[in-house]
GROMACS .gro file of C-alpha atoms in nm:
model
  157
    1THR     CA    1   0.013   0.007  -0.007
    2ASN     CA    2   0.094   0.377  -0.029
    3ARG     CA    3   0.163   0.609   0.211
    4TYR     CA    4  -0.181   0.784   0.191
    5MET     CA    5  -0.342   0.435   0.245
    6PHE     CA    6  -0.122   0.377   0.527
    7ASP     CA    7  -0.207   0.687   0.693
    8LYS     CA    8  -0.582   0.644   0.636
    9ASN     CA    9  -0.559   0.293   0.788
   10LEU     CA   10  -0.432   0.424   1.093
   11ASP     CA   11  -0.787   0.581   1.178
   12LYS     CA   12  -0.929   0.240   1.260
   13HIS     CA   13  -0.691   0.185   1.519
   14VAL     CA   14  -0.768   0.503   1.726
   15PRO     CA   15  -1.086   0.390   1.912
   16GLN     CA   16  -0.941   0.072   2.024
   17LEU     CA   17  -0.619   0.260   2.142
   18LEU     CA   18  -0.831   0.533   2.341
   19ARG     CA   19  -1.061   0.248   2.509
   20ARG     CA   20  -0.744   0.070   2.623
   21PHE     CA   21  -0.526   0.337   2.738
   22SER     CA   22  -0.711   0.655   2.814
   23SER     CA   23  -0.876   0.534   3.132
   24GLY     CA   24  -1.174   0.739   3.063
   25ARG     CA   25  -0.983   1.057   3.077
   26PRO     CA   26  -0.895   1.317   2.817
   27ALA     CA   27  -0.699   1.235   2.529
   28ILE     CA   28  -0.525   1.423   2.217
   29VAL     CA   29  -0.495   1.249   1.885
   30PHE     CA   30  -0.251   1.459   1.649
   31CYS     CA   31  -0.337   1.436   1.302
   32HIS     CA   32  -0.121   1.592   1.016
   33SER     CA   33  -0.377   1.793   0.842
   34LYS     CA   34  -0.694   1.996   0.904
   35LYS     CA   35  -0.901   1.770   0.695
   36ASP     CA   36  -0.775   1.471   0.896
   37THR     CA   37  -0.868   1.608   1.222
   38MET     CA   38  -1.204   1.686   1.123
   39GLN     CA   39  -1.262   1.338   0.929
   40LEU     CA   40  -1.108   1.143   1.265
   41ALA     CA   41  -1.332   1.355   1.500
   42GLU     CA   42  -1.646   1.261   1.290
   43GLU     CA   43  -1.540   0.911   1.281
   44LEU     CA   44  -1.489   0.876   1.640
   45THR     CA   45  -1.833   1.006   1.727
   46LYS     CA   46  -1.974   0.677   1.574
   47SER     CA   47  -1.690   0.443   1.680
   48TYR     CA   48  -1.602   0.600   2.015
   49SER     CA   49  -1.803   0.686   2.311
   50ASN     CA   50  -1.701   0.802   2.665
   51PHE     CA   51  -2.000   0.966   2.797
   52SER     CA   52  -1.972   0.827   3.157
   53ARG     CA   53  -1.767   1.116   3.279
   54LEU     CA   54  -1.913   1.393   3.040
   55ASP     CA   55  -2.162   1.668   3.124
   56THR     CA   56  -2.425   1.612   2.844
   57SER     CA   57  -2.581   1.987   2.941
   58ALA     CA   58  -2.237   2.135   2.907
   59LEU     CA   59  -2.158   1.952   2.561
   60MET     CA   60  -2.493   2.102   2.447
   61ASN     CA   61  -2.399   2.432   2.558
   62PHE     CA   62  -2.089   2.428   2.377
   63SER     CA   63  -2.243   2.262   2.101
   64TYR     CA   64  -2.491   2.543   2.057
   65LYS     CA   65  -2.181   2.799   2.000
   66ALA     CA   66  -2.003   2.653   1.760
   67SER     CA   67  -2.030   2.819   1.413
   68THR     CA   68  -2.009   2.506   1.201
   69ALA     CA   69  -2.241   2.188   1.208
   70SER     CA   70  -1.940   1.959   1.179
   71LEU     CA   71  -1.780   2.095   1.527
   72GLN     CA   72  -2.143   2.123   1.668
   73GLY     CA   73  -2.238   1.722   1.617
   74CYS     CA   74  -1.888   1.627   1.745
   75LEU     CA   75  -1.882   1.840   2.071
   76ARG     CA   76  -2.264   1.679   2.131
   77LYS     CA   77  -2.067   1.331   2.149
   78GLY     CA   78  -1.755   1.478   2.347
   79ILE     CA   79  -1.516   1.488   2.044
   80ALA     CA   80  -1.398   1.785   1.878
   81TYR     CA   81  -1.118   1.902   1.650
   82HIS     CA   82  -0.876   2.186   1.685
   83HIS     CA   83  -0.643   2.337   1.379
   84ALA     CA   84  -0.504   2.646   1.230
   85GLY     CA   85  -0.824   2.700   0.991
   86LEU     CA   86  -1.064   2.700   1.259
   87ASP     CA   87  -1.235   2.992   1.338
   88ALA     CA   88  -1.068   3.190   1.614
   89ASP     CA   89  -1.383   3.168   1.846
   90ASP     CA   90  -1.436   2.797   1.766
   91ARG     CA   91  -1.079   2.713   1.857
   92LYS     CA   92  -1.119   2.912   2.186
   93LEU     CA   93  -1.429   2.732   2.252
   94VAL     CA   94  -1.271   2.369   2.191
   95GLU     CA   95  -0.993   2.466   2.405
   96GLU     CA   96  -1.221   2.573   2.693
   97ALA     CA   97  -1.457   2.258   2.644
   98PHE     CA   98  -1.139   2.037   2.651
   99SER     CA   99  -0.963   2.216   2.974
  100SER     CA  100  -1.291   2.209   3.165
  101GLY     CA  101  -1.288   1.806   3.123
  102ASN     CA  102  -1.591   1.802   2.869
  103ILE     CA  103  -1.435   1.665   2.573
  104ALA     CA  104  -1.309   1.296   2.571
  105CYS     CA  105  -1.096   1.321   2.275
  106LEU     CA  106  -0.976   1.598   2.082
  107CYS     CA  107  -0.816   1.561   1.730
  108ALA     CA  108  -0.570   1.799   1.627
  109THR     CA  109  -0.283   1.932   1.412
  110SER     CA  110   0.071   2.002   1.582
  111THR     CA  111  -0.021   2.372   1.610
  112LEU     CA  112  -0.209   2.294   1.913
  113ALA     CA  113   0.112   2.147   2.075
  114MET     CA  114   0.314   2.466   2.024
  115GLY     CA  115   0.138   2.741   2.191
  116VAL     CA  116  -0.165   2.629   2.371
  117ASN     CA  117  -0.144   2.455   2.737
  118LEU     CA  118  -0.379   2.170   2.711
  119PRO     CA  119  -0.270   1.884   2.940
  120SER     CA  120  -0.396   1.537   2.839
  121HIS     CA  121  -0.408   1.223   3.000
  122LEU     CA  122  -0.319   1.034   2.665
  123VAL     CA  123  -0.152   1.149   2.372
  124ILE     CA  124  -0.158   0.963   2.032
  125ILE     CA  125   0.054   1.074   1.718
  126LYS     CA  126  -0.137   0.952   1.418
  127GLY     CA  127   0.214   0.864   1.226
  128THR     CA  128   0.566   1.048   1.227
  129SER     CA  129   0.567   1.137   0.882
  130ALA     CA  130   0.317   1.366   0.704
  131TYR     CA  131   0.260   1.489   0.357
  132ARG     CA  132   0.407   1.838   0.264
  133GLY     CA  133   0.284   1.902  -0.075
  134ALA     CA  134   0.334   1.766  -0.437
  135GLY     CA  135   0.712   1.952  -0.440
  136ASN     CA  136   0.810   1.790  -0.117
  137GLY     CA  137   0.594   1.458  -0.080
  138HIS     CA  138   0.612   1.268   0.274
  139GLN     CA  139   0.869   1.418   0.525
  140ASP     CA  140   0.940   1.280   0.873
  141ILE     CA  141   0.804   1.522   1.152
  142ASP     CA  142   1.083   1.693   1.339
  143ALA     CA  143   1.207   1.556   1.672
  144VAL     CA  144   1.111   1.911   1.818
  145THR     CA  145   0.755   1.892   1.707
  146LEU     CA  146   0.697   1.515   1.799
  147LEU     CA  147   0.839   1.611   2.164
  148GLN     CA  148   0.609   1.906   2.186
  149MET     CA  149   0.304   1.667   2.099
  150ILE     CA  150   0.447   1.399   2.319
  151GLY     CA  151   0.467   1.670   2.607
  152ARG     CA  152   0.093   1.726   2.631
  153ALA     CA  153   0.061   1.390   2.781
  154GLY     CA  154   0.087   1.336   3.176
  155ARG     CA  155   0.055   1.681   3.289
  156PRO     CA  156  -0.177   1.767   3.589
  157GLY     CA  157  -0.483   1.898   3.486
   0.00000   0.00000   0.00000
């Protein structure tokens, strides 16, 4: 199989990893494109549910404040996505929902690891290479970025 198919195939393993290692606590899954964060989050609304610790009325309130139907649907299920292309108000909303413990799993690009302090019980990095455009192809993610992503895990919060 090619790199694209390999990356897409990783999605099916995420729900099982979350169930096995999250202990019902917040998790972040780092994806390598905006599109991937949204697709995985939407898939997780169907294949991963962890509502025992989530406040459904708070989730509805967060959902009503989101500006897109896609994000609203994810938030209602305790799942969210975060990337640089998201509206600034939606980014803040997702950050608030996650830091308040109302999101079971956040799918994000590496930009989340660089500037936002969102501690997580579990971090999953969906692959260590990313497609960087037709001229560059797949490239390994640099060590500093990987360490920033890994650094979200195990922090108090």
